[in-house]
Coordinates of C-alpha atoms in Angstrom, one line a residue:
X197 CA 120.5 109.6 84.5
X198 CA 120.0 112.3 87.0
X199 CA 116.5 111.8 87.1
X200 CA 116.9 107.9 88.5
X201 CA 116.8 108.6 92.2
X202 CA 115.8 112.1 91.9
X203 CA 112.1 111.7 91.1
X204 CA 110.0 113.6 93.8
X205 CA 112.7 113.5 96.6
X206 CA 109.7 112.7 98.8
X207 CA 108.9 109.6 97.4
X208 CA 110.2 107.6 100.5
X209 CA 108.0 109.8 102.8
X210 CA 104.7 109.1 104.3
X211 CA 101.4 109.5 103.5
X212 CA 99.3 112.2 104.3
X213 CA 98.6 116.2 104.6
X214 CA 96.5 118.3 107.2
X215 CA 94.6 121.4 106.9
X216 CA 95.4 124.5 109.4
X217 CA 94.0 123.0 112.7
X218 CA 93.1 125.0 115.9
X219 CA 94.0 123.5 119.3
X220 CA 90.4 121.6 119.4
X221 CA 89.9 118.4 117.9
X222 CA 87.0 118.1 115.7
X223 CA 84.2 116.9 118.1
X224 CA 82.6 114.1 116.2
X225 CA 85.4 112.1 117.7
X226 CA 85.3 113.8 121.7
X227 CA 89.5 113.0 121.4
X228 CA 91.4 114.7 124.1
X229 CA 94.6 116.1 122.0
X230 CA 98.1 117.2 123.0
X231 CA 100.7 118.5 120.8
X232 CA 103.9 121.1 121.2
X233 CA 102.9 124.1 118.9
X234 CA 103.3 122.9 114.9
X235 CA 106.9 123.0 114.2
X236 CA 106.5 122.6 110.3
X237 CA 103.5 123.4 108.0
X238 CA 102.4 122.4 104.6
X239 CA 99.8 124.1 102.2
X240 CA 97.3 121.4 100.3
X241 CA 95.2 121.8 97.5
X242 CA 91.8 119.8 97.9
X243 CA 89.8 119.2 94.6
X244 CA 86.7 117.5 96.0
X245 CA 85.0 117.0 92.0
X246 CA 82.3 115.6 91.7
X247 CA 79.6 112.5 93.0
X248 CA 81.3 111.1 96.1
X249 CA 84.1 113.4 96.1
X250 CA 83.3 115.9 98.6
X251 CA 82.1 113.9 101.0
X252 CA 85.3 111.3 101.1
X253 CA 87.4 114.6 100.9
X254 CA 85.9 115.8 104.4
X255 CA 86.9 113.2 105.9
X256 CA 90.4 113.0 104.6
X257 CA 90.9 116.4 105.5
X258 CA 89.9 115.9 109.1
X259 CA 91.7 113.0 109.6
X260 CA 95.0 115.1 108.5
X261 CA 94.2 117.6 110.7
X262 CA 94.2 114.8 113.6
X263 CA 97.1 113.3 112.8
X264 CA 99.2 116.1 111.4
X265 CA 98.2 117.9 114.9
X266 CA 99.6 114.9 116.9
X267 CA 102.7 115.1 115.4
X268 CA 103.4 118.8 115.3
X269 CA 102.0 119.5 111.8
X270 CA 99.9 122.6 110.8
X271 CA 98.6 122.4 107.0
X272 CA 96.7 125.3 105.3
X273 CA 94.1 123.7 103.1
X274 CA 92.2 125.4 100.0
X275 CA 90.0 124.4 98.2
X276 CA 89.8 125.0 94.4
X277 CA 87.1 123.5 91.7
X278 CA 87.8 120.7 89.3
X279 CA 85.4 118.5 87.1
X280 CA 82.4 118.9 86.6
X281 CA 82.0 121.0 89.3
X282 CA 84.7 123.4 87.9
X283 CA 82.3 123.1 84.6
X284 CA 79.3 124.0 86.2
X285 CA 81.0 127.4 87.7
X286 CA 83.3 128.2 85.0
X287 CA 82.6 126.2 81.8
X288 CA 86.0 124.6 82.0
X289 CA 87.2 121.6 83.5
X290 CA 90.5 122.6 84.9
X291 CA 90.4 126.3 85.8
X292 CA 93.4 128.1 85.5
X293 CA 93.2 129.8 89.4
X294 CA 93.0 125.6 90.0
X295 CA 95.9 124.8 88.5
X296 CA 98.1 127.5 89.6
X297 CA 96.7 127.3 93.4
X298 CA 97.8 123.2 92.7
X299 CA 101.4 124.0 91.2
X300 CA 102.3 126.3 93.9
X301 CA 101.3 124.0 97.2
X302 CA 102.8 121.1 98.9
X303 CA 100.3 118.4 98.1
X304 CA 97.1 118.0 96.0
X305 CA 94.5 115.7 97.3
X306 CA 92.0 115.0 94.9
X307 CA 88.3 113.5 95.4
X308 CA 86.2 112.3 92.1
X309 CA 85.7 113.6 88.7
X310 CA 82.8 113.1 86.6
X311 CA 79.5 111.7 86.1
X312 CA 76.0 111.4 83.9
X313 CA 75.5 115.2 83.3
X314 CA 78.7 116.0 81.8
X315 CA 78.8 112.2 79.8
X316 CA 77.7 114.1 76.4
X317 CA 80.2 117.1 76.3
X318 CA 82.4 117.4 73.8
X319 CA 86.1 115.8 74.9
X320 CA 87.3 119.4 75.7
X321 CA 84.6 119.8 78.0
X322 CA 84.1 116.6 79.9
X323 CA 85.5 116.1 83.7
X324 CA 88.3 113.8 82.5
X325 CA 89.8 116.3 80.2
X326 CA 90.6 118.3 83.5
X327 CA 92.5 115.3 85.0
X328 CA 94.8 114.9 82.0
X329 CA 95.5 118.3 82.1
X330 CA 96.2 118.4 85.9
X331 CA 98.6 115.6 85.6
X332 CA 100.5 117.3 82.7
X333 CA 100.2 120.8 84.9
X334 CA 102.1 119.2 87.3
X335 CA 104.3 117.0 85.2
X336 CA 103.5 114.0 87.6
X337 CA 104.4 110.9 85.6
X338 CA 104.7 107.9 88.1
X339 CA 101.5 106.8 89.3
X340 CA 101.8 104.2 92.1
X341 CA 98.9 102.3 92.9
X342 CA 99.3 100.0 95.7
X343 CA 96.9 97.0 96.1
X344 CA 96.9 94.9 99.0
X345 CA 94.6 92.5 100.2
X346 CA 94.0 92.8 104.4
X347 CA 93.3 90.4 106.5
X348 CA 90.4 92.1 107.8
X349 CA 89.1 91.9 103.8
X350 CA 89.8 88.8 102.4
X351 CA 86.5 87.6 102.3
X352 CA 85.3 90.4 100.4
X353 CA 87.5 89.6 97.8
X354 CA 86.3 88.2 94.7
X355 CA 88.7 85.3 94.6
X356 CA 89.1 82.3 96.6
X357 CA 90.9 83.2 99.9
X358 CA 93.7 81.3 99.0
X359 CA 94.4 82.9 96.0
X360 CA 93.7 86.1 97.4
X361 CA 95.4 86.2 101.0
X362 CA 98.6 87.7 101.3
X363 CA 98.5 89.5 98.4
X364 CA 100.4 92.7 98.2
X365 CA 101.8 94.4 95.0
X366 CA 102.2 97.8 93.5
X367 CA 101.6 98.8 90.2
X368 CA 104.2 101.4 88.7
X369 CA 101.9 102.9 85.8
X370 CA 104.1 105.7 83.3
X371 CA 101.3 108.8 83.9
X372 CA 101.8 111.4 81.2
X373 CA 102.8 109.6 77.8
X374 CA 101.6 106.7 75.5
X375 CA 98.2 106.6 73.9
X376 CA 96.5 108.8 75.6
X377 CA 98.5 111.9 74.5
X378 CA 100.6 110.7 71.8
X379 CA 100.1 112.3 68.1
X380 CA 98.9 112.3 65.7
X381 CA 95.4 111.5 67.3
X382 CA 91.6 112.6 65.5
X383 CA 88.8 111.6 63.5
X384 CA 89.4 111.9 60.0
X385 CA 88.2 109.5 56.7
X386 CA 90.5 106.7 54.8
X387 CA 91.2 106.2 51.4
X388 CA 88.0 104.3 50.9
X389 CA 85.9 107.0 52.3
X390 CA 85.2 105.2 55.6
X391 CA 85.4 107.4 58.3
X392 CA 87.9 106.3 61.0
X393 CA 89.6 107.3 65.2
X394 CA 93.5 107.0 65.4
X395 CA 95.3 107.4 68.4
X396 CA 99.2 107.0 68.3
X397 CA 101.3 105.0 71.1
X398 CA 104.2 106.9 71.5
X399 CA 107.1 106.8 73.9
X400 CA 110.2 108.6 74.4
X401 CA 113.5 107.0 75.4
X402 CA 113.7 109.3 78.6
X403 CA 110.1 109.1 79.1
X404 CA 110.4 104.9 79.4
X405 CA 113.9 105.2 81.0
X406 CA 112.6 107.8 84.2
X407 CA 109.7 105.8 84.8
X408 CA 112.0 102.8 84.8
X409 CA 114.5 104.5 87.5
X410 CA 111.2 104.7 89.3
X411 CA 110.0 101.4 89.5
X412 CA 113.6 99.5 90.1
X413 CA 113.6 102.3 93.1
X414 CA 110.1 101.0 94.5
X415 CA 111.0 97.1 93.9
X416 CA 114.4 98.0 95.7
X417 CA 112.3 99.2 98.9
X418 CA 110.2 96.4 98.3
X419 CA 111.2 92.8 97.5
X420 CA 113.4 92.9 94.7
X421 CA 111.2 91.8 92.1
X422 CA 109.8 93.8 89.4
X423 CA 107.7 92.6 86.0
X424 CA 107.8 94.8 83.5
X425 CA 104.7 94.7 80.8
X426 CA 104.3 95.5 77.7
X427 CA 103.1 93.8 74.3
X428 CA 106.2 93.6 72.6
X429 CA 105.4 90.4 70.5
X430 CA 103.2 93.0 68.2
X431 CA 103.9 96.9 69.3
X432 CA 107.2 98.6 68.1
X433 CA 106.5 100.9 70.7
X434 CA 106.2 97.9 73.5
X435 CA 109.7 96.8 71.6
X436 CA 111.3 99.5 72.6
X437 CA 109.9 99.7 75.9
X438 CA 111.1 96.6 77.0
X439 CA 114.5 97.1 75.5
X440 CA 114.9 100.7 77.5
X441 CA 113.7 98.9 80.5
X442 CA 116.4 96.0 79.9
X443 CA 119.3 98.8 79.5
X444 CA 118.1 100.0 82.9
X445 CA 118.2 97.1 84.6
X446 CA 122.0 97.0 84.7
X447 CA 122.0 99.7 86.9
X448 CA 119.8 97.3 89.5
X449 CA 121.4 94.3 89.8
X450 CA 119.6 93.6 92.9
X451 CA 116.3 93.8 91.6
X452 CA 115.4 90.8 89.5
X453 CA 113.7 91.8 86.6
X454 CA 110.9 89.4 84.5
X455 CA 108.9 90.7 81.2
X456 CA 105.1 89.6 80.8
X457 CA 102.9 90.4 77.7
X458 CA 99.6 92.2 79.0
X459 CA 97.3 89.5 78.5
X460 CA 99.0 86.9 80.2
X461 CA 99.9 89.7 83.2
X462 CA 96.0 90.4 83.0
X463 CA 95.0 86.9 83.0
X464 CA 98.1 85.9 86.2
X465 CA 96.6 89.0 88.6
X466 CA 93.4 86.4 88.6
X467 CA 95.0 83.6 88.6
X468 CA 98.3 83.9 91.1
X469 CA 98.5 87.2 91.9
X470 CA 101.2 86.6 94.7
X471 CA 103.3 86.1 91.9
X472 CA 103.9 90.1 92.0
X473 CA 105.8 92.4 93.8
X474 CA 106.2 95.8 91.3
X475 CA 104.3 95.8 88.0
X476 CA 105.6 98.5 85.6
X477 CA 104.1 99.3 82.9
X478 CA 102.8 102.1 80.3
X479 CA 99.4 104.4 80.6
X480 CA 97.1 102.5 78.9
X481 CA 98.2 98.8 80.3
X482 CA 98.8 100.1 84.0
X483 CA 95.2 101.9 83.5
X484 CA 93.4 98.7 83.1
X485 CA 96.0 96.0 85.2
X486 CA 95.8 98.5 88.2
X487 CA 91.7 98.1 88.3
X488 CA 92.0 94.9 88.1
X489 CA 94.3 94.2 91.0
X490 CA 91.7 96.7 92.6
X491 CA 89.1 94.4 92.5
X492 CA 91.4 91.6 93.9
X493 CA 91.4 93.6 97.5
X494 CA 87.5 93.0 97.6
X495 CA 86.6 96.7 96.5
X496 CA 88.0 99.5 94.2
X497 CA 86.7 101.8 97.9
X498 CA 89.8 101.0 99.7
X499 CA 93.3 101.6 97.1
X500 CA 94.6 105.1 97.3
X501 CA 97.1 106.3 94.4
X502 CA 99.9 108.4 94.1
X503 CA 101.2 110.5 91.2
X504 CA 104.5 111.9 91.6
X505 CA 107.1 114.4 89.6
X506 CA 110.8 115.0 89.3
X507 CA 109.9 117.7 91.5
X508 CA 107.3 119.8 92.6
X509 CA 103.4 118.5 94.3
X510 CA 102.3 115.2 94.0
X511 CA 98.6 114.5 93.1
X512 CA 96.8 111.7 95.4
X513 CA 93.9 110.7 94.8
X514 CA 91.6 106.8 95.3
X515 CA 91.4 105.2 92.1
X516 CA 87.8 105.1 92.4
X517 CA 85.2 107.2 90.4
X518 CA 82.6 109.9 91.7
X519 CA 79.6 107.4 92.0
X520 CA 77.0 109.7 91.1
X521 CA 74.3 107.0 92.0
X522 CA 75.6 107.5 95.9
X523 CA 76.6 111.2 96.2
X524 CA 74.9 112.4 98.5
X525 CA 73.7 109.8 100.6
X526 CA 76.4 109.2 103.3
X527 CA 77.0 105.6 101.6
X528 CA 80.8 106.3 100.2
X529 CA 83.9 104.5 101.3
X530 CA 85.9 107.3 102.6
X531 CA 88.7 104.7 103.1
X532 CA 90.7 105.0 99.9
X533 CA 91.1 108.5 100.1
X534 CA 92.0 108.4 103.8
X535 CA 95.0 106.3 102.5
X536 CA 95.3 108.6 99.3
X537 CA 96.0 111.0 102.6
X538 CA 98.6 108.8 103.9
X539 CA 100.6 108.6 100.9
X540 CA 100.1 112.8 100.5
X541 CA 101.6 112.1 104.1
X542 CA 104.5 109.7 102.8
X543 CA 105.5 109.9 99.5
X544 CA 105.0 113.4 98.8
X545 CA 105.5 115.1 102.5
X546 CA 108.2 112.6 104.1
X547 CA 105.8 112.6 107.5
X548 CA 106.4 108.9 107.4
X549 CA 105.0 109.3 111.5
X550 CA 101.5 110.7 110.8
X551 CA 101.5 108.5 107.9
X552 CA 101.6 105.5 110.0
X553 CA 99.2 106.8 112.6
X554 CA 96.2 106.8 109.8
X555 CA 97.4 103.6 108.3
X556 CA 96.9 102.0 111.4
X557 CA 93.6 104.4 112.2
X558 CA 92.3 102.1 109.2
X559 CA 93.2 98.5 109.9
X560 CA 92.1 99.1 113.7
X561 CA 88.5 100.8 112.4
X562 CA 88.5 97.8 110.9
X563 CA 89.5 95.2 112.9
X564 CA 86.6 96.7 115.3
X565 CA 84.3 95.6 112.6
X566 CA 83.3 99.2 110.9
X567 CA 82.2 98.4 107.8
X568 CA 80.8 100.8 104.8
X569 CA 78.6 98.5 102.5
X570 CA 81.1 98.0 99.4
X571 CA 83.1 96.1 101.8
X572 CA 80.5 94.8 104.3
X573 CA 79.5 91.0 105.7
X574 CA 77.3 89.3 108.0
X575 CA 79.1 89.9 111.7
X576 CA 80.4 93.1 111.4
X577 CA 78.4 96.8 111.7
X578 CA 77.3 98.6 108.7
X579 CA 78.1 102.6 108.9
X580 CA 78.2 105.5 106.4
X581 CA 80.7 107.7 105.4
X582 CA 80.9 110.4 108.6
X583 CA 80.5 107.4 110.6
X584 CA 83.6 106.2 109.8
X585 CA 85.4 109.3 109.5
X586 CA 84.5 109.5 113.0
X587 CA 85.9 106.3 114.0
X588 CA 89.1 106.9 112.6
X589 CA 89.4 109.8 113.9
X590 CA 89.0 107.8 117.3
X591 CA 91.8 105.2 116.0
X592 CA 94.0 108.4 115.2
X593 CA 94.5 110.2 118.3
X594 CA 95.6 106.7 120.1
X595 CA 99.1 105.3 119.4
X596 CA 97.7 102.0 117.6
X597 CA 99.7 98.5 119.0
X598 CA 102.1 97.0 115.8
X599 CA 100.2 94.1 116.5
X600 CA 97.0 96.0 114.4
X601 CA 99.3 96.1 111.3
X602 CA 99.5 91.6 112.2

């Protein structure tokens, strides 16, 4: 199948994207910058949302701007309105300029969508309804969602440390298919005059055999292993996934292949989550195992996502939600979006070097003890969000030692 090593030709790239930047460095940071004039630039879409979004976003874009500068990279941000932001100004979720300004850039880098005031709309009008329709705008159906556990972290993790140290899996989740958007779906009443919800879960042979192709790619650049899940002991749907997924494998006979029912793969992340290298899986299953291998890294604030297409932009975005109870009060992780950034930079752009630089911006912030308070402990300083945008933006500009990534 074409599509096998085809999917988003960027995939292997780095992480991040930058918005036009001047000759200056922002001055938060006082960095003294030199770079030969920008010998290739990118346009980005930034969808701030809602809650938290905005304020995470600002300092993703700035430290793009850094590290794209430093490595001869101009990027042309706009911004467009999404969410319940995009409800508030338009009465829709997902405006059409949105969409159209997203289809026709590089990269999209997404903040947060939703929160309290928009909870009651009806489901055409609610934040969320925008995100499903951005995904399918873009016909992004592979949504990687790394989740590793730093050493600099692992006593914020929930688990003992010697369950939780080391850890370091990715979770291959099929984006645009399955339960969510399967039909027939409604509200309608039975036979007995009960009213009833149905919701179908539905899955295409070349819908189960591209996102396959994907994952057997990403366990290949990996470690070899992948686990596909599914519940095929009851769904025909999970059935056939696994058998598609089976066919595929013959194509990867360097990739060692292993099937887990979702219960037992939910109950193993908690129990031995070293176990895993690549999870793959369908919407609604990789929606709830990829939280819960968040949670496993000590705080949903620091795993970025990507979504990626045959062809076309990729949509990045953290994993976690808009926090309205914190919006607005400089308390927000910026961290995970900063790494959304990087894989903007890596998977979608192929700028593996700027990539790198704000991967290791992160781990050295952190190794000199900057901590926001989802992730702090007793030893280490407590900042807010433009605090540490401005130490990364410090960590940027310097070529970080290998031995920070140790």
């Amino acid at each position: 199948m074409a599509a096998s090593t085809q999917f988003n030709a960027r995939t292997v790239r780095p992480l991040f994207r930058l918005q036009s930047v001047s000759k200056k460095c922002p001055k938060p940071a006082r960095i003294s910058c030199a770079a030969a004039t920008p010998a290739k630039r990118y346009s980005i879409t930034l969808l701030p949302g809602d809650g938290i979004g905005p304020e995470v976003i600002s300092v993703a874009k700035t430290v793009l701007k850094v590290a794209g500068f430093l490595e001869g990279i101009e990027f042309s941000f706009q911004e467009m309105p999404m969410g319940g932001a995009a409800l508030d100004l338009t009465g829709v979720p997902l405006p059409d300029e949105t969409l159209s300004t997203a289809k026709s850039s590089d990269a999209v880098l997404l903040g947060a969508i939703g929160g309290y005031k928009w909870d009651k709309n009806e489901k055409h009008l609610k934040p969320e309804t925008g995100l499903l329709k951005l995904r399918e705008g873009l016909k992004v159906f592979a949504n990687l969602r790394p989740a590793i556990v730093l050493p600099q972290l692992v006593d914020s993790s929930t688990l003992k440390k010697e369950v939780a140290e080391g850890v370091d899996l990715m979770v291959v989740r099929e984006l645009t298919g399955g339960i969510y958007f399967g039909k027939p779906r409604g509200f309608s009443t039975n036979e007995n005059g009960h009213e009833i919800g149905y919701n179908t879960e539905v899955y295409a042979a070349y819908e189960i055999d591209r996102i396959a192709h994907v994952a057997f790619e990403t366990a290949r650049k990996r470690h070899g292993k992948l686990c596909s899940v599914d519940k095929a002991n009851v769904l025909e749907a999970s059935m056939f996934w696994r058998k598609r997924v089976t066919e595929i494998a013959t194509e990867y006979p360097d990739v060692e292949l292993s099937h887990m029912y979702v219960d037992n793969a939910a109950m193993q992340l908690v129990r031995n989550p070293k176990q895993f290298d690549t999870i793959v899986t369908n919407n609604i299953f990789g929606d709830i195992l990829s939280d819960e291998a968040s949670m496993i890294t000590g705080s949903i604030g620091m795993l970025p996502s990507a979504s990626l297409g045959e062809s076309g932009p990729g949509l990045f975005e953290p994993i976690h939600g808009s926090a309205p109870d914190i919006a607005g009060q400089d308390k927000a992780n910026p961290l995970a979006t900063v790494l959304s950034a990087a894989m903007l930079l890596k998977y979608g752009l192929g700028e593996e070097n700027a990539a790198k630089r704000i991967e290791n911006a992160v781990l050295d912030a952190l190794n000199r003890g900057f901590r926001t308070g989802d992730i702090n402990s007793p030893g280490n300083k407590l900042v807010g969000c433009k605090e540490m945008g401005e130490e990364l933006l410090k960590s940027v500009s310097s070529q970080v030692p290998s031995a920070v990534l140790n």
